[in-house]
Coordinates of C-alpha atoms in Angstrom, one line a residue:
Chain A
M1 CA -9.2 -11.7 31.8
E2 CA -8.3 -10.4 35.3
H3 CA -9.4 -7.2 36.7
S4 CA -6.5 -4.8 36.5
I5 CA -5.5 -1.5 37.9
R6 CA -2.3 -1.4 35.9
V7 CA -2.0 1.7 33.7
K8 CA 0.5 0.1 31.2
L9 CA -0.1 -3.1 29.2
T10 CA 2.0 -6.1 29.8
K11 CA 3.8 -8.2 27.1
N12 CA 1.0 -10.8 27.4
H13 CA -1.6 -8.1 26.9
I14 CA 0.2 -7.0 23.7
Q15 CA 0.2 -10.6 22.5
E16 CA -3.6 -10.8 23.2
L17 CA -3.9 -7.7 21.0
Y18 CA -2.0 -9.3 18.1
K19 CA -4.3 -12.4 18.4
F20 CA -7.3 -10.0 18.4
T21 CA -6.2 -8.3 15.2
R22 CA -5.5 -11.7 13.5
R23 CA -9.0 -12.9 14.6
R24 CA -10.4 -9.9 12.8
L25 CA -8.5 -10.8 9.6
V26 CA -5.6 -8.4 9.9
V27 CA -3.1 -11.0 8.6
H28 CA -0.2 -8.6 7.7
Y29 CA 2.3 -7.7 10.5
D30 CA 2.7 -4.0 9.2
L31 CA -0.9 -3.3 9.9
Q32 CA -1.2 -5.5 13.1
A33 CA 1.6 -3.6 14.8
E34 CA 0.1 -0.2 14.1
L35 CA -3.4 -1.3 15.2
V36 CA -2.1 -3.0 18.3
D37 CA -0.3 0.1 19.4
H38 CA -3.5 2.1 18.8
L39 CA -5.8 -0.3 20.8
A40 CA -3.1 -0.5 23.6
N41 CA -3.0 3.4 23.9
G42 CA -6.8 3.5 24.0
I43 CA -6.9 0.8 26.7
E44 CA -4.3 2.5 28.8
Q45 CA -6.2 5.7 28.7
Q46 CA -9.4 4.0 29.6
W47 CA -7.7 2.5 32.6
Q48 CA -6.4 5.8 33.8
K49 CA -10.1 7.0 34.0
N50 CA -11.6 3.8 35.2
P51 CA -9.0 1.2 36.6
K52 CA -11.7 -1.3 37.3
L53 CA -12.4 -2.0 33.7
T54 CA -11.2 -5.4 32.5
F55 CA -8.8 -5.8 29.7
D56 CA -11.5 -7.4 27.6
E57 CA -14.1 -4.6 28.3
A58 CA -11.7 -1.9 27.5
L59 CA -10.6 -3.5 24.3
E60 CA -14.2 -4.0 23.2
R61 CA -14.8 -0.3 23.7
E62 CA -11.7 0.7 21.8
F63 CA -12.5 -1.7 19.0
K64 CA -16.0 -0.2 18.6
K65 CA -14.5 3.3 17.8
F66 CA -13.4 1.7 14.5
G67 CA -17.1 1.7 13.5
H68 CA -19.5 -0.9 12.2
F69 CA -17.0 -2.5 9.8
G70 CA -14.2 -2.8 12.3
F71 CA -10.7 -3.0 10.7
Q72 CA -12.1 -3.7 7.2
S73 CA -11.9 -0.1 5.8
V74 CA -8.4 0.2 7.1
I75 CA -7.3 -3.2 5.5
K76 CA -9.0 -2.4 2.3
F77 CA -7.3 1.0 2.0
R78 CA -3.9 -0.4 3.0
K79 CA -4.2 -2.9 0.2
K80 CA -5.0 -0.3 -2.3
T81 CA -2.0 1.9 -1.3
M82 CA 0.3 -1.1 -1.4
K83 CA -0.9 -1.9 -4.9
T84 CA 0.0 1.5 -5.9
K85 CA 3.4 1.2 -4.3
Y86 CA 3.9 -2.1 -6.1
N87 CA 3.0 -0.5 -9.5
T88 CA 5.5 2.3 -8.8
L89 CA 8.3 -0.2 -8.3
L90 CA 7.4 -2.1 -11.4
F91 CA 7.2 1.1 -13.5
K92 CA 10.5 2.4 -12.1
E93 CA 12.2 -0.9 -13.1
L94 CA 10.7 -0.8 -16.6
K95 CA 11.7 2.7 -17.1
Q96 CA 15.3 1.5 -16.9
W97 CA 14.6 -0.6 -20.0
V98 CA 13.3 2.4 -22.1
S99 CA 16.4 4.6 -21.3
W100 CA 19.9 4.4 -22.5
P101 CA 21.8 2.0 -22.7
R102 CA 19.3 -0.8 -22.1
I103 CA 16.9 0.6 -24.7
L104 CA 19.5 -0.5 -27.3
W105 CA 18.9 -4.2 -26.3
V106 CA 15.2 -3.7 -26.4
L107 CA 15.3 -2.1 -29.8
L108 CA 17.7 -4.7 -31.2
S109 CA 15.3 -7.4 -29.9
I110 CA 12.3 -5.9 -31.5
L111 CA 14.2 -5.4 -34.8
S112 CA 15.5 -9.0 -34.9
L113 CA 12.1 -10.4 -34.2
V114 CA 10.5 -8.3 -36.9
M115 CA 13.2 -9.8 -39.3
V116 CA 12.5 -13.2 -38.3
L117 CA 8.8 -12.8 -38.6
R118 CA 9.3 -11.3 -42.1
A119 CA 11.4 -14.3 -43.1
L120 CA 8.9 -16.9 -41.9
P121 CA 6.4 -18.3 -44.5
Q122 CA 3.1 -16.5 -43.9
E123 CA 0.9 -19.6 -43.6
Y124 CA 2.9 -21.2 -40.8
K125 CA 4.1 -18.1 -39.1
W126 CA 1.8 -18.1 -36.1
I127 CA 2.4 -21.7 -35.5
I128 CA 6.2 -21.4 -35.5
L129 CA 5.9 -18.3 -33.3
A130 CA 3.7 -20.2 -30.8
V131 CA 6.1 -23.1 -30.7
F132 CA 9.0 -20.9 -29.9
L133 CA 7.2 -18.7 -27.4
L134 CA 5.6 -21.6 -25.4
P135 CA 9.0 -22.5 -23.6
A136 CA 9.2 -18.8 -22.7
V137 CA 5.7 -19.0 -21.2
A138 CA 6.4 -22.2 -19.4
Y139 CA 9.7 -20.7 -17.9
F140 CA 7.9 -17.8 -16.5
M141 CA 5.1 -20.0 -15.1
Y142 CA 7.7 -22.3 -13.6
E143 CA 9.6 -19.5 -12.0
G144 CA 6.5 -17.7 -10.8
H145 CA 5.4 -20.9 -9.2
K146 CA 8.8 -21.2 -7.5
V147 CA 8.4 -17.6 -6.2
Q148 CA 4.9 -18.4 -4.9
K149 CA 6.0 -21.6 -3.2
R150 CA 8.8 -19.8 -1.4
F151 CA 6.3 -17.4 0.0
R152 CA 3.8 -20.0 1.0
N153 CA 6.5 -21.9 3.0
K154 CA 6.9 -18.8 5.0
I155 CA 3.3 -18.4 5.9
G156 CA 2.6 -19.6 9.4
V157 CA 6.4 -19.5 10.4
A158 CA 7.3 -15.9 9.6
K159 CA 5.6 -12.5 9.9
R160 CA 3.6 -11.5 6.8
W161 CA 4.1 -8.2 5.1
L162 CA 1.5 -6.8 2.8
L163 CA 4.0 -5.6 0.2
E164 CA 5.9 -8.9 0.4
E165 CA 2.8 -10.8 -0.5
R166 CA 2.2 -8.5 -3.4
L167 CA 5.7 -9.0 -4.6
H168 CA 5.0 -12.8 -4.6
S169 CA 1.7 -13.0 -6.1
V170 CA 2.7 -13.4 -9.6
Q171 CA 0.4 -16.0 -11.0
G172 CA -1.6 -13.5 -13.0
V173 CA 1.4 -12.3 -15.0
S174 CA 2.3 -15.4 -16.9
L175 CA -1.3 -16.0 -17.7
S176 CA -1.5 -12.5 -19.1
F177 CA 1.3 -13.6 -21.4
L178 CA -1.0 -16.3 -22.7
N179 CA -3.6 -13.6 -23.2
M180 CA -1.2 -11.9 -25.5
F181 CA -1.4 -14.9 -27.9
Q182 CA -5.2 -14.2 -28.2
I183 CA -4.4 -10.5 -28.9
I184 CA -1.9 -11.5 -31.6
N185 CA -4.4 -13.9 -33.0
G186 CA -7.1 -11.2 -33.1
I187 CA -4.8 -8.8 -34.8
A188 CA -3.8 -11.5 -37.4
I189 CA -7.3 -12.4 -38.2
F190 CA -8.5 -8.9 -38.8
S191 CA -5.6 -7.3 -40.5
K192 CA -5.3 -7.0 -44.3
P193 CA -2.3 -8.5 -46.1
T194 CA -1.0 -5.2 -46.9
D195 CA -0.6 -4.4 -43.1
I196 CA 1.9 -7.3 -42.7
L197 CA 5.0 -5.1 -41.8
F198 CA 3.0 -3.1 -39.4
L199 CA 1.5 -6.2 -37.9
D200 CA 5.0 -7.8 -37.5
L201 CA 6.2 -4.7 -35.7
I202 CA 3.3 -4.6 -33.3
I203 CA 3.6 -8.3 -32.5
S204 CA 7.3 -7.9 -32.0
I205 CA 6.9 -5.0 -29.5
L206 CA 4.2 -7.0 -27.7
I207 CA 6.3 -10.0 -27.2
V208 CA 9.4 -8.1 -26.2
A209 CA 7.3 -6.0 -23.8
G210 CA 5.6 -9.2 -22.4
I211 CA 9.0 -10.9 -21.8
L212 CA 10.3 -7.8 -20.1
I213 CA 7.3 -7.3 -17.7
N214 CA 7.4 -11.1 -16.8
Y215 CA 11.1 -10.9 -16.3
V216 CA 10.8 -7.9 -13.9
V217 CA 7.7 -9.3 -12.0
V218 CA 9.0 -12.9 -11.7
K219 CA 12.6 -12.5 -11.3
V220 CA 13.9 -8.9 -10.5
L221 CA 11.3 -7.7 -8.0
P222 CA 11.1 -10.9 -5.8
S223 CA 14.9 -11.1 -5.7
R224 CA 14.9 -7.6 -4.2
T225 CA 12.2 -8.4 -1.5
E226 CA 14.6 -7.8 1.5
L227 CA 15.7 -4.4 0.2
I228 CA 12.2 -3.3 -0.8
L229 CA 10.8 -4.3 2.5
T230 CA 13.6 -2.5 4.5
Q231 CA 13.0 0.6 2.6
T232 CA 9.2 0.5 2.9
Y233 CA 8.8 -0.6 6.5
P234 CA 11.1 0.9 9.0
E235 CA 9.8 -1.8 11.5
Y236 CA 11.1 -4.5 9.3
K237 CA 14.6 -4.4 10.6
L238 CA 13.5 -3.7 14.1
V239 CA 11.3 -6.9 14.1
S240 CA 13.9 -9.1 12.3
K241 CA 16.5 -8.2 14.9
S242 CA 14.2 -9.1 17.8
Chain B
M1 CA -20.6 16.6 18.3
A2 CA -20.2 18.7 15.2
N3 CA -21.5 17.4 11.9
S4 CA -18.5 15.2 10.9
K5 CA -19.4 15.4 7.2
L6 CA -18.3 19.1 7.2
Y7 CA -14.9 18.1 8.5
K8 CA -14.4 15.1 6.2
G9 CA -12.8 16.9 3.2
S10 CA -10.4 18.7 5.6
L11 CA -9.1 15.6 7.4
N12 CA -5.8 15.4 5.4
T13 CA -5.1 19.0 5.9
I14 CA -5.8 18.8 9.6
I15 CA -3.3 15.9 9.8
L16 CA -0.7 17.8 7.8
K17 CA -1.1 20.9 9.9
L18 CA -0.7 19.0 13.1
L19 CA 2.4 17.2 12.0
D20 CA 3.8 20.5 10.8
E21 CA 3.4 21.9 14.3
K22 CA 4.4 18.8 16.3
G23 CA 7.1 17.3 14.1
K24 CA 6.3 13.6 14.5
M25 CA 3.1 12.0 15.7
Y26 CA 1.6 8.5 16.1
G27 CA -2.0 7.6 15.1
Y28 CA -3.6 7.7 18.5
E29 CA -1.8 10.9 19.4
I30 CA -3.4 12.5 16.3
T31 CA -6.9 11.5 17.4
Q32 CA -6.5 12.7 21.0
K33 CA -4.8 16.0 19.9
V34 CA -7.7 16.9 17.6
K35 CA -10.1 16.0 20.3
E36 CA -8.2 18.3 22.8
L37 CA -7.8 21.2 20.3
T38 CA -11.6 21.1 19.3
K39 CA -12.6 20.6 23.0
G40 CA -14.2 17.3 22.0
E41 CA -16.2 19.0 19.2
L42 CA -14.4 17.0 16.5
T43 CA -13.6 13.3 16.8
I44 CA -11.4 11.7 14.1
T45 CA -12.7 8.2 13.7
E46 CA -10.1 5.4 13.6
G47 CA -11.6 4.1 10.5
A48 CA -10.9 7.2 8.7
L49 CA -7.6 8.2 10.3
Y50 CA -5.5 5.3 9.2
P51 CA -6.6 5.3 5.5
A52 CA -5.8 9.0 5.4
L53 CA -2.4 8.5 6.9
H54 CA -1.5 5.6 4.6
K55 CA -2.7 7.6 1.6
L56 CA -0.6 10.7 2.6
E57 CA 2.3 8.3 3.0
A58 CA 1.8 6.7 -0.4
E59 CA 1.7 10.1 -1.9
G60 CA 5.1 10.8 -0.5
L61 CA 3.9 13.6 1.8
L62 CA 4.6 11.7 4.9
D63 CA 7.6 9.6 6.1
V64 CA 7.4 6.9 8.7
E65 CA 9.7 6.1 11.7
V66 CA 9.3 3.5 14.2
A67 CA 10.4 3.0 17.8
K68 CA 9.9 0.3 20.4
V69 CA 7.8 1.7 23.3
D70 CA 6.3 -0.2 26.3
N71 CA 6.6 -3.7 24.7
R72 CA 5.2 -2.7 21.3
I73 CA 6.2 -1.0 18.1
R74 CA 5.0 2.6 17.6
K75 CA 4.9 4.1 14.2
Y76 CA 5.5 7.9 13.9
Y77 CA 4.5 10.0 10.9
K78 CA 6.4 13.1 9.9
L79 CA 6.2 15.4 7.0
T80 CA 8.7 15.0 4.1
E81 CA 10.0 18.0 2.2
V82 CA 7.3 17.6 -0.4
G83 CA 4.8 17.2 2.5
E84 CA 6.0 20.6 4.0
K85 CA 5.4 22.5 0.8
E86 CA 2.0 20.7 0.3
T87 CA 0.9 21.7 3.9
V88 CA 1.4 25.4 3.0
N89 CA -0.7 25.0 -0.2
R90 CA -3.4 23.0 1.4
L91 CA -3.7 25.3 4.3
A92 CA -4.0 28.3 1.9
E93 CA -6.8 26.4 0.0
L94 CA -8.6 25.7 3.3
E95 CA -8.4 29.3 4.4
E96 CA -9.7 30.4 1.0
F97 CA -12.6 27.9 1.4
I98 CA -13.4 29.2 5.0
R99 CA -13.4 32.8 3.7
S100 CA -15.7 31.8 0.8
M101 CA -18.0 30.0 3.3
Q102 CA -18.1 33.1 5.6
N103 CA -19.1 35.2 2.6
L104 CA -21.9 32.9 1.8
V105 CA -23.1 32.3 5.3
K106 CA -22.5 35.7 6.8
P107 CA -22.4 38.2 3.9
N108 CA -21.3 41.7 5.0
W109 CA -23.9 43.3 3.0
S110 CA -27.6 43.3 3.4
I111 CA -30.6 44.2 1.2
Q112 CA -32.3 46.1 4.0

């Protein structure tokens, strides 16, 4: 880069800084923007003291201030806070299902499921249950795949936001639904015949909870991406407009 | 430079106190202000500042605002209502800690 006596960075310099952060594995725009402004301020201050410094030299000095691991600790912590944010959103949504009036539907579903399980012949119960639940698992996996695909298509064309990525990484959830079968199977093997009513109740609660969580993760939260991003990132609208 | 380990536990309180006084600040401004106030004795490292800011934001103590300044986006942090209350608590805790340390290091009694 050219020697510069400018005190303010140009648009090209800012673009260089964005590239610099991307090369150092800052892939999300929310973090890139904050780090770019920080580096830019640092470089401008260095130029005030020593105008003969090149852009690259000043940048190198500023970057060193982030320490041995560079941006890694900032990225790691940001991911952790966004995970907490996501869990809070999920919890808030699920809370609506355990309060009036939706709780009524949840209780009715659990009750109906218990009655169905009670009516099924004991020896074929688990097979029949699995046959009926497989379409639900397949549905959530298909919907989850669609959500992921939609997000993947955006990568490279649009800016990436950390929380947006979290909202669209839903592959683990449908699999956790499959894990539930193992739990049910485990409970079924180790329970005594006298526990059947209790067992049916536990299984019904697990299934309804599983369907609810999958529904919120795969359908509800991704459909609110725009709103959630606007509320989380004040820069989201600013960037979308420009 | 002062032993940064001694300051580490107080970083969040320092940030909250600065925001309480200045209203809103951006990351780089905070590092410079701390340097200026402590006459270069204390430098907040960039690798510690942003995780601290993001944590306080996630806890609901800080709110963010953005503005376009000199071809780039600047993110300002300011205290929320909860943050204002928490600043008072944390400053009281810090003052209590300083008093305890003074008693330990410079006790006002002597065996002689």
